[in-house]
Coordinates of C-alpha atoms in Angstrom, one line a residue:
Chain J
L1 CA 68.9 -67.9 -121.3
T2 CA 69.0 -64.4 -119.6
A3 CA 65.7 -62.6 -119.5
I4 CA 66.1 -61.0 -122.9
A5 CA 66.4 -64.2 -124.1
T6 CA 63.4 -65.2 -122.2
D7 CA 60.9 -62.6 -122.9
D8 CA 62.5 -63.1 -126.7
L9 CA 61.0 -66.5 -126.6
C10 CA 57.6 -65.5 -125.1
A11 CA 56.4 -62.9 -127.2
R12 CA 57.9 -65.1 -130.6
I13 CA 54.8 -67.6 -128.7
L14 CA 52.6 -66.0 -128.4
A15 CA 52.8 -64.8 -132.6
R16 CA 52.7 -68.2 -132.8
D17 CA 56.6 -69.0 -134.0
R18 CA 56.3 -73.3 -134.3
R19 CA 60.3 -73.1 -133.4
A20 CA 59.9 -70.9 -130.6
L21 CA 57.3 -73.4 -129.2
A22 CA 59.4 -76.0 -129.4
R23 CA 62.1 -74.5 -127.7
A24 CA 59.3 -73.7 -124.8
A25 CA 58.4 -77.5 -124.7
S26 CA 61.9 -79.0 -124.8
L27 CA 62.9 -76.3 -121.7
I28 CA 59.6 -77.5 -120.2
E29 CA 60.2 -81.0 -120.5
A30 CA 63.6 -81.3 -119.2
R31 CA 62.2 -79.6 -116.4
T32 CA 64.4 -76.3 -116.5
G33 CA 64.9 -73.1 -114.3
A34 CA 63.7 -71.3 -118.4
G35 CA 60.4 -73.8 -119.1
L36 CA 59.2 -72.5 -115.2
A37 CA 59.8 -69.2 -116.5
I38 CA 58.9 -69.2 -119.8
S39 CA 54.9 -71.2 -117.5
K40 CA 54.6 -68.5 -115.3
K41 CA 55.4 -65.1 -117.7
L42 CA 52.9 -66.8 -120.0
F43 CA 50.6 -67.5 -117.7
A44 CA 48.7 -64.5 -118.1
H45 CA 48.4 -65.4 -121.9
T46 CA 46.2 -68.6 -120.7
G47 CA 42.5 -69.2 -120.5
R48 CA 41.4 -69.2 -123.9
A49 CA 41.5 -73.3 -124.9
L50 CA 39.5 -76.2 -124.3
V51 CA 41.4 -78.7 -123.2
I52 CA 40.1 -82.2 -124.0
G53 CA 41.9 -85.2 -121.6
I54 CA 41.1 -88.4 -123.3
T55 CA 42.4 -91.3 -121.7
G56 CA 41.5 -95.3 -121.5
P57 CA 43.6 -98.8 -121.5
S58 CA 45.9 -99.2 -124.4
G59 CA 44.4 -101.0 -127.3
A60 CA 41.7 -98.6 -127.3
G61 CA 42.2 -97.2 -129.3
K62 CA 42.9 -93.5 -128.2
S63 CA 45.2 -92.5 -130.8
T64 CA 43.3 -93.2 -133.8
L65 CA 40.6 -91.0 -131.7
V66 CA 42.5 -88.3 -131.4
N67 CA 43.6 -88.3 -135.0
Q68 CA 40.1 -88.8 -135.9
L69 CA 39.4 -85.4 -133.5
T70 CA 42.0 -83.3 -134.7
K71 CA 40.6 -84.1 -138.4
H72 CA 36.8 -82.6 -138.0
L73 CA 38.3 -79.8 -135.7
R74 CA 40.7 -79.2 -138.9
L75 CA 37.6 -79.3 -141.0
E76 CA 36.2 -76.5 -138.9
G77 CA 39.6 -74.2 -139.1
K78 CA 40.7 -74.5 -135.4
R79 CA 44.4 -74.7 -134.4
V80 CA 44.8 -78.4 -132.7
G81 CA 47.7 -79.2 -129.4
I82 CA 48.0 -82.4 -129.3
L83 CA 50.1 -83.8 -125.6
A84 CA 50.5 -87.6 -125.3
V85 CA 51.1 -88.3 -121.9
D86 CA 52.8 -91.7 -120.5
P87 CA 52.3 -91.9 -116.6
S88 CA 53.7 -94.8 -116.5
S89 CA 57.7 -96.4 -116.1
P90 CA 59.9 -94.9 -118.3
F91 CA 60.7 -97.6 -120.2
T92 CA 57.2 -98.0 -122.3
Q93 CA 58.3 -94.9 -124.1
G94 CA 58.2 -97.6 -127.4
A95 CA 54.1 -96.9 -126.8
I96 CA 54.4 -93.2 -127.4
L97 CA 56.9 -93.6 -130.4
G98 CA 54.4 -95.8 -132.1
D99 CA 51.6 -94.1 -131.5
R100 CA 53.3 -90.8 -133.0
I101 CA 54.0 -92.3 -135.7
R102 CA 50.8 -92.8 -136.2
M103 CA 50.0 -89.4 -135.2
Q104 CA 51.6 -88.2 -138.5
D105 CA 48.4 -87.3 -140.2
H106 CA 48.6 -84.1 -138.9
H107 CA 52.3 -83.9 -138.7
A108 CA 52.6 -81.7 -141.6
D109 CA 50.0 -79.3 -141.1
P110 CA 51.1 -75.9 -139.7
E111 CA 47.8 -75.8 -137.2
V112 CA 48.8 -79.2 -135.5
F113 CA 51.3 -78.8 -132.9
I114 CA 51.9 -82.8 -131.3
R115 CA 54.3 -83.5 -128.5
S116 CA 54.4 -86.2 -125.9
T117 CA 56.0 -87.1 -122.9
A118 CA 56.8 -89.2 -120.5
N119 CA 57.8 -90.0 -116.7
R120 CA 61.4 -89.5 -116.6
G121 CA 61.1 -91.7 -113.4
K122 CA 62.3 -90.7 -110.2
L123 CA 62.1 -86.8 -110.4
G124 CA 58.4 -87.1 -110.3
G125 CA 56.8 -84.1 -111.9
L126 CA 55.1 -85.2 -114.7
A127 CA 51.5 -83.6 -113.2
A128 CA 53.3 -80.1 -113.8
T129 CA 55.1 -80.6 -117.2
T130 CA 51.5 -81.9 -118.3
L131 CA 50.1 -78.6 -116.7
E132 CA 53.2 -76.6 -118.3
L133 CA 52.8 -78.0 -121.4
T134 CA 48.5 -77.4 -122.1
L135 CA 49.5 -73.7 -120.8
L136 CA 52.0 -73.2 -123.2
L137 CA 50.2 -74.8 -126.1
D138 CA 47.2 -72.3 -124.9
A139 CA 49.1 -69.6 -124.8
A140 CA 50.4 -70.4 -128.5
G141 CA 46.9 -69.4 -129.6
M142 CA 45.7 -73.6 -130.0
D143 CA 42.0 -73.9 -129.9
V144 CA 41.6 -77.3 -128.8
I145 CA 44.2 -79.1 -126.7
L146 CA 44.2 -82.8 -127.1
V147 CA 45.7 -84.5 -123.8
E148 CA 46.2 -88.5 -124.5
S149 CA 47.4 -90.3 -121.1
V150 CA 48.5 -93.5 -121.5
G151 CA 48.5 -96.8 -119.3
V152 CA 46.8 -97.5 -116.6
G153 CA 46.9 -96.5 -113.3
Q154 CA 46.9 -93.2 -110.7
G155 CA 49.1 -91.2 -112.7
E156 CA 47.1 -91.7 -115.7
V157 CA 44.0 -90.7 -113.2
D158 CA 46.3 -87.6 -112.1
I159 CA 46.5 -86.7 -115.1
A160 CA 43.1 -86.6 -116.3
R161 CA 42.4 -84.2 -113.4
L162 CA 43.9 -81.8 -115.3
A163 CA 41.9 -81.2 -118.4
D164 CA 38.6 -79.2 -118.6
L165 CA 37.2 -82.1 -119.8
T166 CA 38.1 -85.9 -119.3
A167 CA 37.1 -89.0 -122.1
V168 CA 37.0 -92.4 -121.1
V169 CA 37.8 -94.9 -124.1
L170 CA 36.5 -97.9 -123.9
V171 CA 36.5 -101.1 -126.8
P172 CA 34.6 -104.2 -127.2
G173 CA 36.2 -107.8 -126.8
L174 CA 39.3 -107.4 -126.2
G175 CA 38.7 -109.8 -123.0
D176 CA 39.4 -108.9 -119.4
D177 CA 43.1 -108.2 -119.9
V178 CA 43.4 -105.8 -122.5
Q179 CA 40.2 -103.9 -121.0
A180 CA 41.3 -103.8 -118.0
I181 CA 41.3 -100.6 -116.2
K182 CA 41.1 -99.4 -113.0
A183 CA 38.4 -98.3 -110.7
G184 CA 39.4 -94.2 -110.2
I185 CA 40.2 -93.7 -114.0
M186 CA 36.2 -94.8 -113.6
E187 CA 35.5 -91.2 -111.3
V188 CA 37.4 -88.9 -113.6
A189 CA 34.8 -90.0 -116.8
D190 CA 33.2 -87.0 -117.6
V191 CA 31.8 -88.9 -121.2
F192 CA 32.5 -92.1 -122.6
V193 CA 33.5 -93.5 -125.7
I194 CA 32.6 -97.0 -127.0
N195 CA 35.2 -97.2 -129.7
K196 CA 34.7 -99.7 -132.9
A197 CA 31.6 -99.9 -132.0
D198 CA 30.2 -102.0 -134.9
R199 CA 32.1 -104.8 -133.3
P200 CA 30.3 -107.2 -131.6
G201 CA 29.9 -106.8 -127.8
A202 CA 29.4 -102.7 -128.6
E203 CA 26.1 -103.3 -126.9
Q204 CA 27.0 -105.4 -123.7
L205 CA 30.3 -103.0 -123.0
E206 CA 27.6 -100.4 -122.9
Q207 CA 25.5 -102.2 -120.5
E208 CA 28.8 -102.7 -118.2
I209 CA 29.3 -99.8 -118.0
R210 CA 25.9 -98.6 -117.2
A211 CA 26.0 -100.9 -114.2
M212 CA 28.6 -100.0 -113.3
Q213 CA 27.1 -96.4 -113.0
T214 CA 24.5 -97.4 -111.1
L215 CA 27.1 -99.5 -108.3
G216 CA 30.0 -97.3 -108.5
S217 CA 29.2 -92.9 -108.7
G218 CA 25.8 -92.8 -107.4
S219 CA 26.9 -90.5 -104.4
E220 CA 27.7 -87.9 -106.0
T221 CA 25.2 -85.3 -107.6
K222 CA 26.2 -85.6 -110.1
Q223 CA 24.5 -86.7 -113.8
P224 CA 26.3 -90.5 -114.7
A225 CA 28.6 -89.7 -117.4
P226 CA 26.8 -90.3 -121.1
I227 CA 27.7 -92.7 -123.4
Y228 CA 28.6 -91.9 -127.2
K229 CA 29.5 -94.7 -129.4
V230 CA 31.6 -94.4 -132.1
S231 CA 34.2 -95.9 -135.0
A232 CA 37.3 -93.7 -134.3
S233 CA 38.5 -95.8 -137.9
T234 CA 35.2 -94.0 -140.1
G235 CA 34.4 -91.2 -138.1
Q236 CA 31.7 -92.6 -137.3
G237 CA 29.8 -90.8 -134.1
I238 CA 32.8 -87.7 -134.4
D239 CA 30.7 -85.0 -135.1
E240 CA 28.1 -85.8 -132.0
L241 CA 30.9 -86.4 -129.7
L242 CA 32.4 -83.5 -130.2
R243 CA 29.3 -81.2 -130.0
A244 CA 29.0 -83.5 -126.2
L245 CA 32.6 -82.8 -125.3
R246 CA 31.9 -79.1 -126.1
S247 CA 28.3 -78.4 -124.5
N248 CA 29.8 -80.8 -121.6
A249 CA 32.8 -78.3 -121.0
E250 CA 30.6 -75.4 -120.8
S251 CA 27.8 -77.1 -118.5
R252 CA 30.7 -78.0 -116.4
A253 CA 32.5 -74.9 -116.4
R254 CA 28.8 -73.3 -115.2
R255 CA 28.4 -75.6 -113.1
T256 CA 31.9 -76.1 -110.6
G257 CA 33.5 -72.5 -111.7
L258 CA 37.1 -72.3 -112.6
S259 CA 38.7 -72.1 -109.2
E260 CA 37.4 -75.4 -107.5
S261 CA 39.1 -76.6 -110.3
W262 CA 42.4 -75.0 -109.8
K263 CA 41.8 -76.1 -106.2
L264 CA 42.1 -79.8 -107.4
R265 CA 45.5 -79.1 -109.6
L266 CA 46.6 -76.6 -107.4
T267 CA 45.9 -79.5 -104.3
E268 CA 47.5 -82.2 -107.0
L269 CA 50.7 -79.6 -108.1
V270 CA 51.5 -80.1 -104.1
R271 CA 50.3 -83.6 -103.6
E272 CA 53.7 -84.4 -106.1
Q273 CA 56.4 -82.1 -105.4
L274 CA 56.0 -83.5 -101.8
L275 CA 55.6 -86.7 -102.3
A276 CA 57.9 -87.0 -105.0
F277 CA 61.2 -86.3 -103.0
L278 CA 59.8 -90.1 -100.7
D279 CA 62.6 -91.7 -101.2
E280 CA 61.9 -95.5 -102.4
R281 CA 65.1 -96.9 -100.6
V282 CA 63.9 -95.3 -97.3
L283 CA 60.5 -96.0 -97.5
E284 CA 61.6 -100.2 -97.9
T285 CA 64.3 -100.0 -95.4
H286 CA 62.0 -98.3 -92.8
A287 CA 58.7 -101.2 -93.7
E288 CA 61.5 -104.0 -93.6
R289 CA 62.5 -102.9 -89.7
V290 CA 58.5 -101.9 -88.9
A291 CA 57.8 -105.6 -90.6
E292 CA 60.9 -107.3 -88.4
R293 CA 59.0 -105.0 -85.5
T294 CA 62.9 -103.9 -84.8
E295 CA 61.4 -100.0 -85.3
D296 CA 57.6 -98.8 -84.9
P297 CA 55.6 -97.7 -87.7
F298 CA 55.1 -93.7 -85.8
T299 CA 59.6 -93.3 -85.3
A300 CA 59.5 -94.5 -89.0
A301 CA 56.6 -92.1 -91.0
D302 CA 58.5 -89.6 -88.7
Q303 CA 61.8 -90.3 -89.9
I304 CA 60.6 -90.9 -93.4
S305 CA 59.0 -87.3 -93.5
K306 CA 61.6 -85.6 -92.1
D307 CA 64.5 -87.6 -94.5
L308 CA 61.7 -86.0 -97.3
L309 CA 61.7 -82.7 -95.6
A310 CA 65.7 -82.4 -95.5
R311 CA 64.8 -83.2 -99.5
L312 CA 62.8 -80.7 -99.9
R313 CA 64.9 -77.3 -98.5
Chain O
L1 CA 52.2 -88.7 -68.2
T2 CA 55.9 -89.8 -66.0
A3 CA 57.7 -92.3 -67.9
I4 CA 56.6 -94.2 -64.8
A5 CA 53.4 -93.8 -64.9
T6 CA 53.7 -94.9 -69.0
D7 CA 56.1 -98.3 -68.2
D8 CA 52.9 -98.8 -65.7
L9 CA 49.6 -98.6 -68.2
C10 CA 52.1 -100.5 -70.7
A11 CA 52.4 -103.5 -68.4
R12 CA 48.7 -103.1 -68.1
I13 CA 47.3 -103.2 -71.0
L14 CA 50.2 -106.2 -71.3
A15 CA 48.6 -107.9 -68.7
R16 CA 44.6 -107.7 -70.5
D17 CA 43.4 -104.7 -67.5
R18 CA 40.6 -103.1 -69.4
R19 CA 40.5 -99.7 -67.4
A20 CA 44.4 -99.8 -68.9
L21 CA 43.2 -100.4 -72.3
A22 CA 40.1 -97.6 -72.1
R23 CA 42.4 -95.1 -70.5
A24 CA 45.5 -95.5 -73.2
A25 CA 42.7 -95.6 -76.1
S26 CA 41.4 -91.9 -74.8
L27 CA 45.1 -90.6 -75.3
I28 CA 45.7 -91.9 -77.8
E29 CA 42.0 -90.4 -79.5
A30 CA 43.1 -87.0 -77.8
R31 CA 46.3 -87.4 -80.0
T32 CA 48.3 -87.0 -77.0
G33 CA 52.5 -87.3 -76.4
A34 CA 51.5 -90.2 -74.1
G35 CA 49.1 -92.2 -76.4
L36 CA 52.4 -92.7 -78.6
A37 CA 54.5 -93.1 -76.4
I38 CA 51.9 -96.0 -75.2
S39 CA 52.0 -97.1 -79.1
K40 CA 55.6 -96.7 -80.2
K41 CA 56.3 -99.0 -76.3
L42 CA 53.6 -101.1 -77.3
F43 CA 54.5 -102.6 -80.8
A44 CA 57.1 -104.6 -80.3
H45 CA 54.0 -106.9 -78.6
T46 CA 51.7 -106.5 -82.0
G47 CA 51.5 -108.8 -84.7
R48 CA 49.5 -111.2 -83.3
A49 CA 45.7 -110.1 -84.1
L50 CA 43.9 -110.7 -87.7
V51 CA 42.5 -107.7 -88.7
I52 CA 40.0 -107.5 -90.5
G53 CA 38.1 -104.5 -92.5
I54 CA 34.6 -104.4 -92.8
T55 CA 33.5 -101.1 -95.1
G56 CA 30.7 -100.6 -97.0
P57 CA 27.5 -97.9 -98.1
S58 CA 25.4 -96.8 -95.1
G59 CA 22.4 -99.2 -94.9
A60 CA 24.3 -102.0 -96.0
G61 CA 24.3 -103.9 -92.3
K62 CA 27.9 -103.6 -91.5
S63 CA 27.3 -103.1 -88.0
T64 CA 25.0 -106.3 -87.7
L65 CA 27.8 -108.2 -89.4
V66 CA 30.4 -107.4 -86.7
N67 CA 28.0 -108.5 -84.6
Q68 CA 27.3 -111.5 -85.5
L69 CA 30.9 -112.3 -87.0
T70 CA 31.9 -111.4 -83.1
K71 CA 28.9 -113.6 -81.8
H72 CA 31.1 -116.6 -83.6
L73 CA 34.5 -115.8 -82.8
R74 CA 33.0 -116.1 -79.0
L75 CA 31.6 -119.1 -79.1
E76 CA 35.4 -120.0 -80.8
G77 CA 36.5 -118.1 -77.6
K78 CA 38.2 -115.9 -79.6
R79 CA 39.1 -112.7 -77.4
V80 CA 37.1 -109.6 -80.2
G81 CA 38.1 -105.9 -80.1
I82 CA 35.8 -103.8 -82.4
L83 CA 36.3 -100.3 -83.9
A84 CA 34.0 -98.0 -85.0
V85 CA 36.2 -95.2 -87.2
D86 CA 34.1 -92.5 -88.6
P87 CA 36.2 -91.1 -91.9
S88 CA 33.3 -88.3 -92.9
S89 CA 32.5 -84.8 -91.2
P90 CA 32.9 -84.6 -87.3
F91 CA 29.0 -83.5 -87.6
T92 CA 28.3 -87.6 -88.6
Q93 CA 28.8 -89.0 -85.7
G94 CA 25.5 -89.5 -84.3
A95 CA 25.8 -92.5 -86.6
I96 CA 28.6 -93.9 -85.1
L97 CA 26.7 -93.1 -81.7
G98 CA 23.4 -96.0 -83.1
D99 CA 26.0 -98.3 -84.2
R100 CA 27.7 -98.5 -81.2
I101 CA 24.0 -99.4 -79.0
R102 CA 23.2 -101.7 -81.2
M103 CA 26.2 -103.5 -81.1
Q104 CA 25.6 -104.1 -77.3
D105 CA 25.1 -107.6 -77.8
H106 CA 28.7 -108.1 -76.5
H107 CA 28.8 -104.7 -74.3
A108 CA 28.7 -106.9 -71.8
D109 CA 31.2 -109.0 -72.1
P110 CA 34.9 -108.9 -70.9
E111 CA 36.6 -110.6 -74.3
V112 CA 35.1 -107.8 -76.2
F113 CA 36.0 -104.0 -76.2
I114 CA 34.6 -101.9 -78.4
R115 CA 35.5 -98.7 -79.5
S116 CA 34.3 -95.6 -81.9
T117 CA 36.1 -92.9 -83.2
A118 CA 35.4 -90.2 -86.0
N119 CA 37.7 -87.7 -87.3
R120 CA 38.2 -84.6 -85.4
G121 CA 38.7 -82.6 -88.5
K122 CA 41.3 -79.9 -89.3
L123 CA 43.5 -82.0 -87.2
G124 CA 43.3 -84.9 -89.2
G125 CA 45.8 -88.2 -87.8
L126 CA 42.9 -90.5 -88.6
A127 CA 44.4 -92.9 -90.2
A128 CA 47.5 -92.7 -87.1
T129 CA 44.9 -92.5 -84.5
T130 CA 43.4 -96.3 -86.4
L131 CA 46.5 -98.0 -87.0
E132 CA 47.2 -97.4 -83.3
L133 CA 44.2 -98.8 -81.7
T134 CA 44.6 -101.4 -83.4
L135 CA 48.3 -101.9 -82.5
L136 CA 46.8 -101.4 -78.8
L137 CA 44.3 -104.2 -79.5
D138 CA 46.9 -106.2 -80.9
A139 CA 48.8 -105.7 -77.9
A140 CA 46.2 -106.6 -75.9
G141 CA 45.6 -109.7 -76.6
M142 CA 42.5 -109.5 -79.4
D143 CA 42.8 -112.3 -81.6
V144 CA 40.5 -111.2 -84.2
I145 CA 39.9 -107.2 -84.1
L146 CA 37.5 -106.1 -86.6
V147 CA 37.7 -102.6 -87.8
E148 CA 34.6 -100.8 -89.1
S149 CA 34.7 -97.5 -91.1
V150 CA 31.3 -95.8 -91.9
G151 CA 30.8 -93.5 -95.1
V152 CA 31.8 -93.2 -98.2
G153 CA 34.6 -92.2 -100.1
Q154 CA 38.7 -91.4 -99.6
G155 CA 38.6 -91.1 -96.0
E156 CA 37.5 -94.8 -96.0
V157 CA 39.8 -96.3 -98.2
D158 CA 43.0 -95.1 -96.3
I159 CA 41.2 -96.2 -93.3
A160 CA 40.6 -99.7 -95.5
R161 CA 44.3 -99.9 -95.9
L162 CA 45.2 -100.3 -92.7
A163 CA 43.4 -103.8 -92.2
D164 CA 44.8 -107.0 -93.6
L165 CA 42.5 -107.5 -95.0
T166 CA 39.4 -105.2 -96.5
A167 CA 35.6 -107.1 -97.0
V168 CA 33.1 -104.5 -98.4
V169 CA 29.3 -105.5 -97.8
L170 CA 26.3 -104.6 -99.8
V171 CA 22.7 -105.0 -100.3
P172 CA 20.1 -105.4 -102.4
G173 CA 17.4 -102.6 -103.4
L174 CA 18.2 -99.8 -101.8
G175 CA 18.3 -98.1 -104.6
D176 CA 20.8 -95.9 -106.4
D177 CA 21.4 -92.9 -104.0
V178 CA 21.9 -95.4 -101.1
Q179 CA 23.3 -98.5 -102.9
A180 CA 26.6 -95.4 -103.9
I181 CA 29.8 -95.8 -103.5
K182 CA 32.9 -94.8 -104.5
A183 CA 34.6 -96.3 -107.4
G184 CA 37.8 -96.6 -105.2
I185 CA 36.6 -98.8 -102.3
M186 CA 35.9 -101.6 -104.9
E187 CA 40.2 -101.5 -104.9
V188 CA 40.1 -102.3 -101.8
A189 CA 38.2 -105.1 -101.9
D190 CA 39.8 -108.4 -101.0
V191 CA 36.2 -109.8 -100.2
F192 CA 32.7 -108.7 -101.1
V193 CA 29.3 -109.3 -99.1
I194 CA 26.1 -108.8 -100.0
N195 CA 24.4 -108.9 -97.1
K196 CA 20.1 -109.4 -96.6
A197 CA 20.4 -112.2 -99.5
D198 CA 17.1 -113.7 -98.8
R199 CA 16.0 -110.5 -99.7
P200 CA 14.8 -109.8 -103.5
G201 CA 17.6 -108.2 -106.0
A202 CA 21.3 -110.0 -103.8
E203 CA 21.5 -112.4 -107.7
Q204 CA 21.5 -108.7 -109.8
L205 CA 23.9 -107.1 -107.5
E206 CA 25.7 -110.2 -108.0
Q207 CA 26.0 -109.9 -111.6
E208 CA 26.7 -105.9 -111.6
I209 CA 29.4 -106.7 -108.9
R210 CA 31.3 -109.9 -111.7
A211 CA 30.5 -107.1 -114.0
M212 CA 32.5 -104.3 -112.4
Q213 CA 34.9 -106.7 -111.5
T214 CA 35.1 -107.6 -115.4
L215 CA 35.7 -104.0 -116.3
G216 CA 37.5 -103.3 -113.5
S217 CA 39.9 -104.8 -111.6
G218 CA 41.4 -106.9 -114.2
S219 CA 44.5 -105.0 -114.6
E220 CA 46.1 -106.7 -111.5
T221 CA 47.5 -110.4 -111.9
K222 CA 45.1 -110.8 -108.5
Q223 CA 42.1 -113.0 -108.8
P224 CA 38.5 -110.7 -108.5
A225 CA 37.4 -110.3 -104.9
P226 CA 35.1 -113.6 -104.4
I227 CA 31.7 -112.3 -103.0
Y228 CA 29.7 -114.2 -100.2
K229 CA 26.3 -113.7 -99.5
V230 CA 24.6 -114.0 -95.9
S231 CA 22.1 -112.7 -93.3
A232 CA 24.2 -111.0 -90.8
S233 CA 20.6 -110.9 -88.8
T234 CA 19.9 -114.3 -88.9
G235 CA 23.5 -115.5 -89.2
Q236 CA 23.2 -117.0 -92.5
G237 CA 26.5 -117.8 -94.1
I238 CA 28.2 -116.0 -91.8
D239 CA 30.4 -119.5 -90.6
E240 CA 31.6 -120.0 -94.1
L241 CA 32.2 -115.8 -94.5
L242 CA 34.5 -116.2 -91.7
R243 CA 35.9 -119.4 -93.4
A244 CA 37.0 -117.4 -95.9
L245 CA 38.2 -114.2 -94.7
R246 CA 41.0 -116.3 -92.5
S247 CA 42.2 -118.0 -95.7
N248 CA 42.7 -114.7 -97.9
A249 CA 44.3 -113.2 -95.1
E250 CA 46.7 -116.4 -95.0
S251 CA 47.0 -116.1 -99.1
R252 CA 47.7 -112.5 -99.1
A253 CA 49.9 -112.7 -96.6
R254 CA 51.9 -114.9 -98.2
R255 CA 51.8 -113.5 -101.5
T256 CA 52.6 -110.1 -100.8
G257 CA 54.9 -110.2 -97.8
L258 CA 54.8 -108.2 -94.7
S259 CA 56.8 -105.2 -95.5
E260 CA 55.0 -104.6 -98.4
S261 CA 51.8 -104.2 -96.1
W262 CA 54.1 -101.7 -94.5
K263 CA 55.4 -99.5 -96.8
L264 CA 51.2 -98.8 -98.2
R265 CA 50.6 -98.2 -94.5
L266 CA 53.4 -96.0 -93.9
T267 CA 52.6 -94.2 -96.6
E268 CA 49.6 -93.5 -95.9
L269 CA 50.6 -92.3 -92.8
V270 CA 53.7 -89.9 -93.9
R271 CA 50.7 -88.5 -96.5
E272 CA 48.5 -87.5 -93.8
Q273 CA 51.0 -86.0 -91.6
L274 CA 52.2 -84.3 -94.9
L275 CA 48.7 -83.4 -96.2
A276 CA 46.8 -82.7 -92.9
F277 CA 48.5 -79.3 -92.8
L278 CA 47.3 -78.2 -96.2
D279 CA 45.0 -75.0 -95.0
E280 CA 41.9 -75.3 -96.4
R281 CA 41.4 -71.6 -97.0
V282 CA 44.9 -70.5 -98.5
L283 CA 44.4 -73.4 -101.4
E284 CA 41.2 -71.8 -102.1
T285 CA 43.3 -67.8 -102.2
H286 CA 45.2 -68.7 -104.2
A287 CA 43.1 -70.9 -105.9
E288 CA 41.2 -68.1 -106.9
R289 CA 43.6 -66.2 -107.8
V290 CA 45.1 -68.1 -110.1
A291 CA 41.3 -68.5 -111.8
E292 CA 41.2 -64.5 -111.8
R293 CA 44.7 -65.1 -113.9
T294 CA 46.6 -62.7 -111.2
E295 CA 49.5 -65.3 -110.1
D296 CA 50.2 -68.4 -111.5
P297 CA 49.9 -71.6 -110.4
F298 CA 53.6 -72.3 -110.5
T299 CA 53.9 -70.0 -107.7
A300 CA 50.9 -70.8 -106.4
A301 CA 51.5 -73.8 -105.7
D302 CA 55.3 -72.9 -104.2
Q303 CA 53.8 -70.6 -101.9
I304 CA 50.8 -73.5 -100.4
S305 CA 53.7 -75.9 -99.9
K306 CA 56.0 -72.9 -98.6
D307 CA 53.4 -72.0 -96.0
L308 CA 52.4 -75.7 -95.1
L309 CA 56.0 -76.9 -94.5
A310 CA 56.9 -73.7 -92.6
R311 CA 53.3 -75.0 -90.2
L312 CA 55.0 -78.6 -90.2
R313 CA 58.6 -77.5 -88.7

């Protein structure tokens, strides 16, 4: 895109043109120079939207919850942006597609913009892409942006750090395998949501969360995250949850300050920039040599760092 | 040191000369070129020792446990290396000093080598230092190396990843503040140890750990970490724990392979090399600008990365 075409696209996004918004989202997702130029240009027009991260294991009903929150926000006349992010392998995009179809309650609503994005594999950059898409929706006048991250693990934790606050959604009685979530995700929870709270086991799940909070998060001065019980399918408890999310975001902003949040996000962007270029095969080759004692680990680490720096130049 | 002096020092370490060992440890801790040269040179002579990480909140009795494990290992005629590592701020070295004094049960034993090391602040490199000291003790013929990491948090998790296996020590009835441990440390636990298990609350602590395991670690195919109850001060349960640690280390080595462990360690060394140079003031300056919307986050991240790369060259 020429500079003029970029300027024009940005002007149309600020004027809330949906087609311009979709075009820019595609440019950002493809990690193009034009996408980055748009993100930089629009940044001055951001900071108004409330960004809520929604995360948790698959099967917890995150998408149904996002759908229900959207419904309530629309009744208030709010404009809603929805991002579904899959930090897991590029091979699980099917799950997102399913979620996207379920989200079609709001598909025809011109005041709701839905986008899903996935890890494109080797190239990395998912934290950057998610941040850029969030800022894009913010600049386009969305009042609330719901960032749903699918999957489990470190990638999800990194994505959750980009939101103003993060709700971790759990559900009773799905057994160990499905309920399974990494300990790291617990640390980013500002609010816990027990979905399908009418099911047996909801009380036990609440007790388990509290036990884990006693054991796991007391080292920080922050209060344990509150637990809300909802039924995303019927809408029960959603009003209370929405109120809690808003007041939590406000008190958090007062407590930690904006530049503290940006320190975390910038560190995440830098870490991603640097480690995205770490070549798995280079790492493996050196690890094998070290395991065989034909190379020492310090020479190996130097070589891997040098290889990384050469790629970054 | 000249190359000849380095060679001589290495030869004396391999011949189990304690003074040479202490000298090399000091050179490594001071992050000198001679220290690194020694580490590289000795690496071919390592891989025989069992490296056990001992971690957990302060007050859990880690040092008493290390002392007791050492006593049992000495009865078997094993040579024992002990490293106490403090990943927290440089200002808490007093805690280590206290632990070091308590460790004096074995101070006069020529077959036990004790060393404590702390985070030297800005320079970073604690993971590298710990790995080098561990390898040094391995080359010097220690059969078992106990790496006790003091403090709580991410640094501790990184240190724990360097061991062959990690025991997380907890204690009942110390209340939330003292019991507080980061969720991340749970993920590195291969074995849980409930110390002072004769105290009231031991059963409850065991249940809490199990509840957390149900909730927190089922996503991996690995079995939940076993829980052992001991009294480090009386020695009760220590034999069983020692057996469990050994069989756990063996089955883990079979399961994941040596090069998998080295991939983790090398990634940790590279990450440390890169992020150690991230200047907190540079990060803060940019975060403030971004929060004020006078700079966009993508330009800021680029600037921070460039600043980092300039330092690395």
